PDB file of C-alpha atoms in Angstrom:
ATOM      1  CA  UNK A  47    -192.123  88.016  62.615  1.00  0.00           C
ATOM      2  CA  UNK A  48    -189.569  87.737  65.978  1.00  0.00           C
ATOM      3  CA  UNK A  49    -185.472  88.398  65.576  1.00  0.00           C
ATOM      4  CA  UNK A  50    -185.222  84.482  65.867  1.00  0.00           C
ATOM      5  CA  UNK A  51    -188.502  82.459  64.105  1.00  0.00           C
ATOM      6  CA  UNK A  52    -189.419  80.429  61.558  1.00  0.00           C
ATOM      7  CA  UNK A  53    -190.224  82.353  57.892  1.00  0.00           C
ATOM      8  CA  UNK A  54    -191.860  79.800  55.362  1.00  0.00           C
ATOM      9  CA  UNK A  55    -190.418  76.867  57.473  1.00  0.00           C
ATOM     10  CA  UNK A  56    -186.926  78.242  57.851  1.00  0.00           C
ATOM     11  CA  UNK A  57    -185.521  79.392  60.834  1.00  0.00           C
ATOM     12  CA  UNK A  58    -184.027  83.164  60.297  1.00  0.00           C
ATOM     13  CA  UNK A  59    -182.422  85.201  62.521  1.00  0.00           C
ATOM     14  CA  UNK A  60    -182.341  88.946  61.845  1.00  0.00           C
ATOM     15  CA  UNK A  61    -184.039  87.937  57.948  1.00  0.00           C
ATOM     16  CA  UNK A  62    -181.068  85.687  57.566  1.00  0.00           C
ATOM     17  CA  UNK A  63    -181.786  82.381  56.738  1.00  0.00           C
ATOM     18  CA  UNK A  64    -179.502  79.616  58.944  1.00  0.00           C
ATOM     19  CA  UNK A  65    -179.880  77.236  56.179  1.00  0.00           C
ATOM     20  CA  UNK A  66    -177.566  79.084  54.441  1.00  0.00           C
ATOM     21  CA  UNK A  67    -175.478  79.927  56.927  1.00  0.00           C
ATOM     22  CA  UNK A  68    -175.108  76.405  58.009  1.00  0.00           C
ATOM     23  CA  UNK A  69    -174.653  75.866  53.831  1.00  0.00           C
ATOM     24  CA  UNK A  70    -171.353  78.267  53.850  1.00  0.00           C
ATOM     25  CA  UNK A  71    -169.926  77.758  57.505  1.00  0.00           C
ATOM     26  CA  UNK A  72    -170.139  73.945  57.658  1.00  0.00           C
ATOM     27  CA  UNK A  73    -172.031  72.800  60.628  1.00  0.00           C
ATOM     28  CA  UNK A  74    -171.762  72.951  63.858  1.00  0.00           C
ATOM     29  CA  UNK A  75    -171.956  76.557  64.046  1.00  0.00           C
ATOM     30  CA  UNK A  76    -173.027  79.399  66.153  1.00  0.00           C
ATOM     31  CA  UNK A  77    -175.433  82.554  65.125  1.00  0.00           C
ATOM     32  CA  UNK A  78    -175.849  85.184  67.396  1.00  0.00           C
ATOM     33  CA  UNK A  79    -178.271  88.233  66.564  1.00  0.00           C
ATOM     34  CA  UNK A  80    -176.122  91.717  67.175  1.00  0.00           C
ATOM     35  CA  UNK A  81    -180.090  92.995  67.494  1.00  0.00           C
ATOM     36  CA  UNK A  82    -181.021  91.381  70.987  1.00  0.00           C
ATOM     37  CA  UNK A  83    -177.466  91.216  72.259  1.00  0.00           C
ATOM     38  CA  UNK A  84    -177.686  95.298  71.812  1.00  0.00           C
ATOM     39  CA  UNK A  85    -182.038  95.331  72.810  1.00  0.00           C
ATOM     40  CA  UNK A  86    -180.689  93.205  75.866  1.00  0.00           C
ATOM     41  CA  UNK A  87    -178.032  95.642  76.992  1.00  0.00           C
ATOM     42  CA  UNK A  88    -179.430  98.957  76.339  1.00  0.00           C
ATOM     43  CA  UNK A  89    -182.424  97.887  77.989  1.00  0.00           C
ATOM     44  CA  UNK A  90    -179.722  97.373  81.521  1.00  0.00           C
ATOM     45  CA  UNK A  91    -178.474 100.709  80.813  1.00  0.00           C
ATOM     46  CA  UNK A  92    -182.138 101.827  80.648  1.00  0.00           C
ATOM     47  CA  UNK A  93    -182.776 100.550  83.648  1.00  0.00           C
ATOM     48  CA  UNK A  94    -179.748 101.879  85.779  1.00  0.00           C
ATOM     49  CA  UNK A  95    -180.238 105.291  84.013  1.00  0.00           C
ATOM     50  CA  UNK A  96    -184.181 105.297  86.084  1.00  0.00           C
ATOM     51  CA  UNK A  97    -182.330 104.348  89.171  1.00  0.00           C
ATOM     52  CA  UNK A  98    -178.992 106.067  89.296  1.00  0.00           C
ATOM     53  CA  UNK A  99    -177.577 109.586  87.915  1.00  0.00           C
ATOM     54  CA  UNK A 100    -174.890 108.921  84.193  1.00  0.00           C
ATOM     55  CA  UNK A 101    -171.566 107.614  84.994  1.00  0.00           C
ATOM     56  CA  UNK A 102    -172.817 106.360  88.572  1.00  0.00           C
ATOM     57  CA  UNK A 103    -173.193 103.066  87.206  1.00  0.00           C
ATOM     58  CA  UNK A 104    -171.238 100.743  84.519  1.00  0.00           C
ATOM     59  CA  UNK A 105    -172.853  97.633  83.507  1.00  0.00           C
ATOM     60  CA  UNK A 106    -170.125  95.059  83.292  1.00  0.00           C
ATOM     61  CA  UNK A 107    -171.071  91.771  81.197  1.00  0.00           C
ATOM     62  CA  UNK A 108    -169.879  88.257  83.535  1.00  0.00           C
ATOM     63  CA  UNK A 109    -168.257  86.858  80.571  1.00  0.00           C
ATOM     64  CA  UNK A 110    -168.271  83.263  81.813  1.00  0.00           C
ATOM     65  CA  UNK A 111    -171.731  83.529  80.528  1.00  0.00           C
ATOM     66  CA  UNK A 112    -170.234  83.779  76.879  1.00  0.00           C
ATOM     67  CA  UNK A 113    -166.907  84.312  76.342  1.00  0.00           C
ATOM     68  CA  UNK A 114    -167.577  84.445  72.174  1.00  0.00           C
ATOM     69  CA  UNK A 115    -164.758  86.974  71.167  1.00  0.00           C
ATOM     70  CA  UNK A 116    -166.914  88.709  68.526  1.00  0.00           C
ATOM     71  CA  UNK A 117    -169.800  88.696  71.059  1.00  0.00           C
ATOM     72  CA  UNK A 118    -167.309  90.386  74.234  1.00  0.00           C
ATOM     73  CA  UNK A 119    -166.237  93.107  70.845  1.00  0.00           C
ATOM     74  CA  UNK A 120    -169.771  93.781  70.490  1.00  0.00           C
ATOM     75  CA  UNK A 121    -170.700  94.586  73.715  1.00  0.00           C
ATOM     76  CA  UNK A 122    -167.408  96.410  74.335  1.00  0.00           C
ATOM     77  CA  UNK A 123    -168.386  98.930  71.743  1.00  0.00           C
ATOM     78  CA  UNK A 124    -171.901  99.278  73.123  1.00  0.00           C
ATOM     79  CA  UNK A 125    -170.353 100.322  76.316  1.00  0.00           C
ATOM     80  CA  UNK A 126    -170.371  97.126  78.720  1.00  0.00           C
ATOM     81  CA  UNK A 127    -168.085  96.914  80.824  1.00  0.00           C
ATOM     82  CA  UNK A 128    -166.747  93.109  81.799  1.00  0.00           C
ATOM     83  CA  UNK A 129    -167.063  91.108  84.691  1.00  0.00           C
ATOM     84  CA  UNK A 130    -164.157  88.544  84.486  1.00  0.00           C
ATOM     85  CA  UNK A 131    -162.934  85.463  86.561  1.00  0.00           C
ATOM     86  CA  UNK A 132    -159.458  84.302  85.096  1.00  0.00           C
ATOM     87  CA  UNK A 133    -156.714  85.946  83.296  1.00  0.00           C
ATOM     88  CA  UNK A 134    -157.716  84.281  80.415  1.00  0.00           C
ATOM     89  CA  UNK A 135    -161.409  86.116  80.107  1.00  0.00           C
ATOM     90  CA  UNK A 136    -159.318  89.321  81.106  1.00  0.00           C
ATOM     91  CA  UNK A 137    -157.520  88.760  78.013  1.00  0.00           C
ATOM     92  CA  UNK A 138    -160.021  88.531  75.937  1.00  0.00           C
ATOM     93  CA  UNK A 139    -161.614  91.740  77.869  1.00  0.00           C
ATOM     94  CA  UNK A 140    -158.740  93.519  76.982  1.00  0.00           C
ATOM     95  CA  UNK A 141    -158.793  92.493  72.831  1.00  0.00           C
ATOM     96  CA  UNK A 142    -162.553  93.448  72.943  1.00  0.00           C
ATOM     97  CA  UNK A 143    -161.637  97.310  73.455  1.00  0.00           C
ATOM     98  CA  UNK A 144    -163.073  97.453  77.291  1.00  0.00           C
ATOM     99  CA  UNK A 145    -161.130  99.496  79.364  1.00  0.00           C
ATOM    100  CA  UNK A 146    -159.664  98.070  82.378  1.00  0.00           C
ATOM    101  CA  UNK A 147    -161.214 100.865  84.945  1.00  0.00           C
ATOM    102  CA  UNK A 148    -163.993  98.911  83.440  1.00  0.00           C
ATOM    103  CA  UNK A 149    -163.188  95.938  84.438  1.00  0.00           C
ATOM    104  CA  UNK A 150    -163.901  93.829  87.508  1.00  0.00           C
ATOM    105  CA  UNK A 151    -161.649  90.753  88.599  1.00  0.00           C
ATOM    106  CA  UNK A 152    -164.597  87.878  90.913  1.00  0.00           C
ATOM    107  CA  UNK A 153    -163.889  84.459  91.732  1.00  0.00           C
ATOM    108  CA  UNK A 154    -162.622  82.829  94.094  1.00  0.00           C
ATOM    109  CA  UNK A 155    -159.586  81.267  93.011  1.00  0.00           C
ATOM    110  CA  UNK A 156    -157.125  84.026  91.380  1.00  0.00           C
ATOM    111  CA  UNK A 157    -153.606  83.140  91.017  1.00  0.00           C
ATOM    112  CA  UNK A 158    -150.641  85.226  91.599  1.00  0.00           C
ATOM    113  CA  UNK A 159    -150.235  85.547  87.639  1.00  0.00           C
ATOM    114  CA  UNK A 160    -153.238  86.780  87.279  1.00  0.00           C
ATOM    115  CA  UNK A 161    -153.476  88.942  89.869  1.00  0.00           C
ATOM    116  CA  UNK A 162    -150.242  90.408  88.891  1.00  0.00           C
ATOM    117  CA  UNK A 163    -151.910  90.614  85.455  1.00  0.00           C
ATOM    118  CA  UNK A 164    -155.248  92.298  86.771  1.00  0.00           C
ATOM    119  CA  UNK A 165    -153.062  95.231  89.296  1.00  0.00           C
ATOM    120  CA  UNK A 166    -151.016  96.212  87.252  1.00  0.00           C
ATOM    121  CA  UNK A 167    -153.527  97.037  85.174  1.00  0.00           C
ATOM    122  CA  UNK A 168    -155.489  98.735  87.231  1.00  0.00           C
ATOM    123  CA  UNK A 169    -158.498  96.943  86.960  1.00  0.00           C
ATOM    124  CA  UNK A 170    -161.304  99.106  88.206  1.00  0.00           C
ATOM    125  CA  UNK A 171    -161.975  96.605  91.306  1.00  0.00           C
ATOM    126  CA  UNK A 172    -160.819  93.505  92.598  1.00  0.00           C
ATOM    127  CA  UNK A 173    -163.634  91.508  94.292  1.00  0.00           C
ATOM    128  CA  UNK A 174    -161.469  89.441  97.121  1.00  0.00           C
ATOM    129  CA  UNK A 175    -163.622  86.299  98.252  1.00  0.00           C
ATOM    130  CA  UNK A 176    -160.968  85.486 101.614  1.00  0.00           C
ATOM    131  CA  UNK A 177    -158.808  86.254 103.779  1.00  0.00           C
ATOM    132  CA  UNK A 178    -155.790  84.582 102.436  1.00  0.00           C
ATOM    133  CA  UNK A 179    -156.924  86.294  99.169  1.00  0.00           C
ATOM    134  CA  UNK A 180    -156.829  90.146 101.182  1.00  0.00           C
ATOM    135  CA  UNK A 181    -152.628  89.037 102.116  1.00  0.00           C
ATOM    136  CA  UNK A 182    -152.192  87.495  98.956  1.00  0.00           C
ATOM    137  CA  UNK A 183    -153.228  90.759  96.696  1.00  0.00           C
ATOM    138  CA  UNK A 184    -151.583  93.234  99.163  1.00  0.00           C
ATOM    139  CA  UNK A 185    -148.231  91.003  98.850  1.00  0.00           C
ATOM    140  CA  UNK A 186    -147.946  91.113  94.812  1.00  0.00           C
ATOM    141  CA  UNK A 187    -149.467  94.662  94.899  1.00  0.00           C
ATOM    142  CA  UNK A 188    -146.591  95.778  97.138  1.00  0.00           C
ATOM    143  CA  UNK A 189    -144.397  94.195  95.749  1.00  0.00           C
ATOM    144  CA  UNK A 190    -145.222  95.540  92.420  1.00  0.00           C
ATOM    145  CA  UNK A 191    -145.475  99.120  93.447  1.00  0.00           C
ATOM    146  CA  UNK A 192    -148.864  99.386  93.346  1.00  0.00           C
ATOM    147  CA  UNK A 193    -152.146 100.574  94.978  1.00  0.00           C
ATOM    148  CA  UNK A 194    -155.313  97.497  94.199  1.00  0.00           C
ATOM    149  CA  UNK A 195    -158.787  99.284  94.794  1.00  0.00           C
ATOM    150  CA  UNK A 196    -160.809  95.584  96.140  1.00  0.00           C
ATOM    151  CA  UNK A 197    -164.088  94.772  97.792  1.00  0.00           C
ATOM    152  CA  UNK A 198    -164.740  92.547  99.773  1.00  0.00           C
ATOM    153  CA  UNK A 199    -167.256  89.811  98.321  1.00  0.00           C
ATOM    154  CA  UNK A 200    -169.737  89.735 100.986  1.00  0.00           C
ATOM    155  CA  UNK A 201    -171.902  86.602 101.737  1.00  0.00           C
ATOM    156  CA  UNK A 202    -175.085  87.858 103.699  1.00  0.00           C
ATOM    157  CA  UNK A 203    -176.596  84.217 104.441  1.00  0.00           C
ATOM    158  CA  UNK A 204    -179.148  85.072 101.821  1.00  0.00           C
ATOM    159  CA  UNK A 205    -180.858  82.024  99.928  1.00  0.00           C
ATOM    160  CA  UNK A 206    -181.215  82.825  96.451  1.00  0.00           C
ATOM    161  CA  UNK A 207    -184.491  80.529  95.863  1.00  0.00           C
ATOM    162  CA  UNK A 208    -182.741  79.110  92.933  1.00  0.00           C
ATOM    163  CA  UNK A 209    -181.263  75.565  92.088  1.00  0.00           C
ATOM    164  CA  UNK A 210    -178.479  74.587  94.982  1.00  0.00           C
ATOM    165  CA  UNK A 211    -175.987  74.898  92.478  1.00  0.00           C
ATOM    166  CA  UNK A 212    -175.767  78.048  91.663  1.00  0.00           C
ATOM    167  CA  UNK A 213    -176.640  79.348  94.942  1.00  0.00           C
ATOM    168  CA  UNK A 214    -173.787  81.587  96.013  1.00  0.00           C
ATOM    169  CA  UNK A 215    -174.635  83.317  99.446  1.00  0.00           C
ATOM    170  CA  UNK A 216    -176.151  81.228 101.832  1.00  0.00           C
ATOM    171  CA  UNK A 217    -173.110  80.672 104.490  1.00  0.00           C
ATOM    172  CA  UNK A 218    -172.751  76.833 104.287  1.00  0.00           C
ATOM    173  CA  UNK A 219    -171.380  77.974 100.262  1.00  0.00           C
ATOM    174  CA  UNK A 220    -167.421  78.785  98.811  1.00  0.00           C
ATOM    175  CA  UNK A 221    -168.420  82.484  98.131  1.00  0.00           C
ATOM    176  CA  UNK A 222    -167.292  85.641  99.966  1.00  0.00           C
ATOM    177  CA  UNK A 223    -166.625  86.849 103.569  1.00  0.00           C
ATOM    178  CA  UNK A 224    -169.406  86.085 105.886  1.00  0.00           C
ATOM    179  CA  UNK A 225    -171.094  89.191 106.787  1.00  0.00           C
ATOM    180  CA  UNK A 226    -170.051  88.878 110.642  1.00  0.00           C
ATOM    181  CA  UNK A 227    -166.395  89.304 110.058  1.00  0.00           C
ATOM    182  CA  UNK A 228    -166.285  92.265 107.209  1.00  0.00           C
ATOM    183  CA  UNK A 229    -165.941  95.348 109.922  1.00  0.00           C
ATOM    184  CA  UNK A 230    -162.754  93.412 111.377  1.00  0.00           C
ATOM    185  CA  UNK A 231    -161.663  93.149 108.085  1.00  0.00           C
ATOM    186  CA  UNK A 232    -161.988  96.120 106.683  1.00  0.00           C
ATOM    187  CA  UNK A 233    -160.073  98.032 109.295  1.00  0.00           C
ATOM    188  CA  UNK A 234    -157.394  95.578 109.207  1.00  0.00           C
ATOM    189  CA  UNK A 235    -157.529  95.663 105.040  1.00  0.00           C
ATOM    190  CA  UNK A 236    -156.844  99.750 105.708  1.00  0.00           C
ATOM    191  CA  UNK A 237    -154.327  98.987 107.395  1.00  0.00           C
ATOM    192  CA  UNK A 238    -152.597  97.059 104.913  1.00  0.00           C
ATOM    193  CA  UNK A 239    -150.047  98.050 102.593  1.00  0.00           C
ATOM    194  CA  UNK A 240    -150.918  98.037  98.707  1.00  0.00           C
ATOM    195  CA  UNK A 241    -154.869  98.144  99.634  1.00  0.00           C
ATOM    196  CA  UNK A 242    -157.162 100.583  98.751  1.00  0.00           C
ATOM    197  CA  UNK A 243    -160.460  99.117 100.095  1.00  0.00           C
ATOM    198  CA  UNK A 244    -163.084 101.437  98.584  1.00  0.00           C
ATOM    199  CA  UNK A 245    -166.160  98.539  97.464  1.00  0.00           C
ATOM    200  CA  UNK A 246    -168.694  96.629  99.269  1.00  0.00           C
ATOM    201  CA  UNK A 247    -169.682  93.670  96.454  1.00  0.00           C
ATOM    202  CA  UNK A 248    -172.485  90.964  96.899  1.00  0.00           C
ATOM    203  CA  UNK A 249    -173.294  87.787  94.145  1.00  0.00           C
ATOM    204  CA  UNK A 250    -175.779  85.768  95.577  1.00  0.00           C
ATOM    205  CA  UNK A 251    -176.452  82.857  93.204  1.00  0.00           C
ATOM    206  CA  UNK A 252    -177.456  82.678  89.148  1.00  0.00           C
ATOM    207  CA  UNK A 253    -181.312  82.273  87.243  1.00  0.00           C
ATOM    208  CA  UNK A 254    -183.296  84.072  89.813  1.00  0.00           C
ATOM    209  CA  UNK A 255    -187.180  85.174  89.393  1.00  0.00           C
ATOM    210  CA  UNK A 256    -188.456  86.450  92.463  1.00  0.00           C
ATOM    211  CA  UNK A 257    -186.651  90.000  93.497  1.00  0.00           C
ATOM    212  CA  UNK A 258    -187.351  89.178  97.081  1.00  0.00           C
ATOM    213  CA  UNK A 259    -183.810  87.395  97.324  1.00  0.00           C
ATOM    214  CA  UNK A 260    -182.854  90.547  95.800  1.00  0.00           C
ATOM    215  CA  UNK A 261    -184.029  92.939  98.139  1.00  0.00           C
ATOM    216  CA  UNK A 262    -182.569  90.903 100.811  1.00  0.00           C
ATOM    217  CA  UNK A 263    -179.439  91.407  99.539  1.00  0.00           C
ATOM    218  CA  UNK A 264    -179.118  94.738  98.789  1.00  0.00           C
ATOM    219  CA  UNK A 265    -180.776  95.844 102.328  1.00  0.00           C
ATOM    220  CA  UNK A 266    -177.481  93.700 104.155  1.00  0.00           C
ATOM    221  CA  UNK A 267    -175.212  95.794 101.322  1.00  0.00           C
ATOM    222  CA  UNK A 268    -176.918  99.514 102.164  1.00  0.00           C
ATOM    223  CA  UNK A 269    -176.684  98.618 106.444  1.00  0.00           C
ATOM    224  CA  UNK A 270    -173.037  97.855 105.923  1.00  0.00           C
ATOM    225  CA  UNK A 271    -172.024 100.269 103.865  1.00  0.00           C
ATOM    226  CA  UNK A 272    -173.571 102.828 106.733  1.00  0.00           C
ATOM    227  CA  UNK A 273    -171.222 100.949 109.093  1.00  0.00           C
ATOM    228  CA  UNK A 274    -168.493 100.711 107.105  1.00  0.00           C
ATOM    229  CA  UNK A 275    -168.356 105.066 106.751  1.00  0.00           C
ATOM    230  CA  UNK A 276    -169.416 105.662 110.195  1.00  0.00           C
ATOM    231  CA  UNK A 277    -166.409 103.538 111.239  1.00  0.00           C
ATOM    232  CA  UNK A 278    -164.423 106.075 109.000  1.00  0.00           C
ATOM    233  CA  UNK A 279    -163.892 104.112 105.523  1.00  0.00           C
ATOM    234  CA  UNK A 280    -164.520 105.600 102.304  1.00  0.00           C
ATOM    235  CA  UNK A 281    -166.222 103.128 100.494  1.00  0.00           C
ATOM    236  CA  UNK A 282    -167.306 104.470  96.763  1.00  0.00           C
ATOM    237  CA  UNK A 283    -168.289 101.281  94.609  1.00  0.00           C
ATOM    238  CA  UNK A 284    -171.532  98.877  95.542  1.00  0.00           C
ATOM    239  CA  UNK A 285    -171.319  96.230  93.013  1.00  0.00           C
ATOM    240  CA  UNK A 286    -174.488  94.006  93.164  1.00  0.00           C
ATOM    241  CA  UNK A 287    -173.209  91.002  91.026  1.00  0.00           C
ATOM    242  CA  UNK A 288    -175.454  89.492  88.549  1.00  0.00           C
ATOM    243  CA  UNK A 289    -177.805  86.614  88.528  1.00  0.00           C
ATOM    244  CA  UNK A 290    -180.844  88.117  86.775  1.00  0.00           C
ATOM    245  CA  UNK A 291    -183.047  84.940  85.370  1.00  0.00           C
ATOM    246  CA  UNK A 292    -184.001  84.692  81.997  1.00  0.00           C
ATOM    247  CA  UNK A 293    -187.256  82.455  80.568  1.00  0.00           C
ATOM    248  CA  UNK A 294    -185.701  79.050  79.356  1.00  0.00           C
ATOM    249  CA  UNK A 295    -189.261  76.632  79.762  1.00  0.00           C
ATOM    250  CA  UNK A 296    -192.320  78.427  81.460  1.00  0.00           C
ATOM    251  CA  UNK A 297    -190.289  81.223  84.338  1.00  0.00           C
ATOM    252  CA  UNK A 298    -191.383  84.375  84.592  1.00  0.00           C
ATOM    253  CA  UNK A 299    -188.550  86.757  85.485  1.00  0.00           C
ATOM    254  CA  UNK A 300    -188.969  90.095  86.673  1.00  0.00           C
ATOM    255  CA  UNK A 301    -189.006  93.047  84.969  1.00  0.00           C
ATOM    256  CA  UNK A 302    -185.914  94.966  84.854  1.00  0.00           C
ATOM    257  CA  UNK A 303    -187.766  98.092  85.831  1.00  0.00           C
ATOM    258  CA  UNK A 304    -189.222  96.481  89.023  1.00  0.00           C
ATOM    259  CA  UNK A 305    -184.709  95.820  89.631  1.00  0.00           C
ATOM    260  CA  UNK A 306    -184.073  99.543  88.925  1.00  0.00           C
ATOM    261  CA  UNK A 307    -186.958 100.427  91.284  1.00  0.00           C
ATOM    262  CA  UNK A 308    -185.307  98.467  94.390  1.00  0.00           C
ATOM    263  CA  UNK A 309    -181.014  99.463  93.243  1.00  0.00           C
ATOM    264  CA  UNK A 310    -182.966 103.323  93.258  1.00  0.00           C
ATOM    265  CA  UNK A 311    -184.905 102.540  96.591  1.00  0.00           C
ATOM    266  CA  UNK A 312    -182.025 100.837  98.807  1.00  0.00           C
ATOM    267  CA  UNK A 313    -178.909 101.964  97.084  1.00  0.00           C
ATOM    268  CA  UNK A 314    -178.782 104.997  95.628  1.00  0.00           C
ATOM    269  CA  UNK A 315    -179.211 106.847  98.749  1.00  0.00           C
ATOM    270  CA  UNK A 316    -176.064 105.640  99.325  1.00  0.00           C
ATOM    271  CA  UNK A 317    -174.381 107.947  96.220  1.00  0.00           C
ATOM    272  CA  UNK A 318    -171.820 105.765  95.620  1.00  0.00           C
ATOM    273  CA  UNK A 319    -170.994 103.966  91.935  1.00  0.00           C
ATOM    274  CA  UNK A 320    -172.723 101.162  91.804  1.00  0.00           C
ATOM    275  CA  UNK A 321    -171.925  98.221  89.395  1.00  0.00           C
ATOM    276  CA  UNK A 322    -174.110  95.353  87.884  1.00  0.00           C
ATOM    277  CA  UNK A 323    -173.439  91.881  86.362  1.00  0.00           C
ATOM    278  CA  UNK A 324    -175.232  90.768  83.980  1.00  0.00           C
ATOM    279  CA  UNK A 325    -174.437  87.263  82.115  1.00  0.00           C
ATOM    280  CA  UNK A 326    -177.409  85.325  80.704  1.00  0.00           C
ATOM    281  CA  UNK A 327    -179.475  87.985  80.680  1.00  0.00           C
ATOM    282  CA  UNK A 328    -177.838  90.195  78.016  1.00  0.00           C
ATOM    283  CA  UNK A 329    -176.710  86.756  76.430  1.00  0.00           C
ATOM    284  CA  UNK A 330    -179.473  84.007  76.753  1.00  0.00           C
ATOM    285  CA  UNK A 331    -181.937  84.338  74.311  1.00  0.00           C
ATOM    286  CA  UNK A 332    -179.767  85.873  71.719  1.00  0.00           C
ATOM    287  CA  UNK A 333    -178.484  82.454  69.939  1.00  0.00           C
ATOM    288  CA  UNK A 334    -178.911  79.827  68.318  1.00  0.00           C
ATOM    289  CA  UNK A 335    -176.175  76.328  67.974  1.00  0.00           C
ATOM    290  CA  UNK A 336    -176.963  75.029  64.129  1.00  0.00           C
ATOM    291  CA  UNK A 337    -176.141  71.765  63.886  1.00  0.00           C
ATOM    292  CA  UNK A 338    -176.852  68.729  60.933  1.00  0.00           C
ATOM    293  CA  UNK A 339    -178.622  65.325  60.987  1.00  0.00           C
ATOM    294  CA  UNK A 340    -175.871  62.212  60.115  1.00  0.00           C
ATOM    295  CA  UNK A 341    -177.401  59.763  61.086  1.00  0.00           C
ATOM    296  CA  UNK A 342    -180.448  57.819  62.049  1.00  0.00           C
ATOM    297  CA  UNK A 343    -180.188  55.156  64.627  1.00  0.00           C
ATOM    298  CA  UNK A 344    -183.419  52.066  64.867  1.00  0.00           C
ATOM    299  CA  UNK A 345    -183.124  51.618  68.970  1.00  0.00           C
ATOM    300  CA  UNK A 346    -185.778  49.046  69.882  1.00  0.00           C
ATOM    301  CA  UNK A 347    -188.329  51.417  71.330  1.00  0.00           C
ATOM    302  CA  UNK A 348    -187.769  54.433  69.636  1.00  0.00           C
ATOM    303  CA  UNK A 349    -185.132  55.860  66.939  1.00  0.00           C
ATOM    304  CA  UNK A 350    -182.834  57.936  67.348  1.00  0.00           C
ATOM    305  CA  UNK A 351    -181.528  61.245  65.039  1.00  0.00           C
ATOM    306  CA  UNK A 352    -177.577  61.279  65.608  1.00  0.00           C
ATOM    307  CA  UNK A 353    -176.137  65.011  65.235  1.00  0.00           C
ATOM    308  CA  UNK A 354    -172.492  66.709  64.534  1.00  0.00           C
ATOM    309  CA  UNK A 355    -173.187  68.588  67.792  1.00  0.00           C
ATOM    310  CA  UNK A 356    -172.627  67.293  71.156  1.00  0.00           C
ATOM    311  CA  UNK A 357    -172.653  68.724  74.660  1.00  0.00           C
ATOM    312  CA  UNK A 358    -169.793  69.989  75.130  1.00  0.00           C
ATOM    313  CA  UNK A 359    -171.027  72.027  72.175  1.00  0.00           C
ATOM    314  CA  UNK A 360    -174.190  73.209  73.924  1.00  0.00           C
TER     315      UNK A 360
END
């Protein structure tokens, strides 16, 4: 039997009858499979171990995919880091036992308060999305007497070939810094107080089911790292983002081993610490929302089942 499947007409998860769960806790209620989450995370760890030496990578779960505290606590115990986009997600990661040096702070709209907290705690990386954000990080870090480890998130103008609203690597997207401006910005960052530009980051979109865009983006990153090192910059970290798709209906996502082969071929020769930020590929198939029918409503052409959960829950 699959981990989530019907047994004698009853939906079960890890052999637990979910109807019993609904009866005990009420509805709507979320149920998650520890085994599926663990298997998915171990899949990422094993794939990265096939591409890079042990200790040369960090799998930072993208908290925005599902910030349930029990889920985060489990992932923290299993050795995951966290990719956060707000101070709330940062605190959730801390409470889950994820150490600052396993946390990457992403997002285009970081506030002064959020940056103060992140810089104070000494995060693994703060990914810079704009020149004005670079100025703000320098100011906040200097005032705190700290030095922030940063990476510029580059925009390589690569089409992720996914839904337009979750494509983030094209030049007309709001995300990242035009790769053509990267060399000048790293040169500027090198002369700024409170800044240690140690990394290069990229994230071109979500729900990718084709490895072609990943390969194109990875090659852009590798070329940039080589150029930066040639100009005297010490680049020790490469953040490859996330975005690997999952099956919702009839999609066929690439196997993680093929993704890892790209990392081994293109990124491993850089001898940098590699960060990956999977989200839905860790949690997407691991949970169900249990809801109960409260009314039957007969319309003119069809019957509607009214339930006690809504789109806000789903």
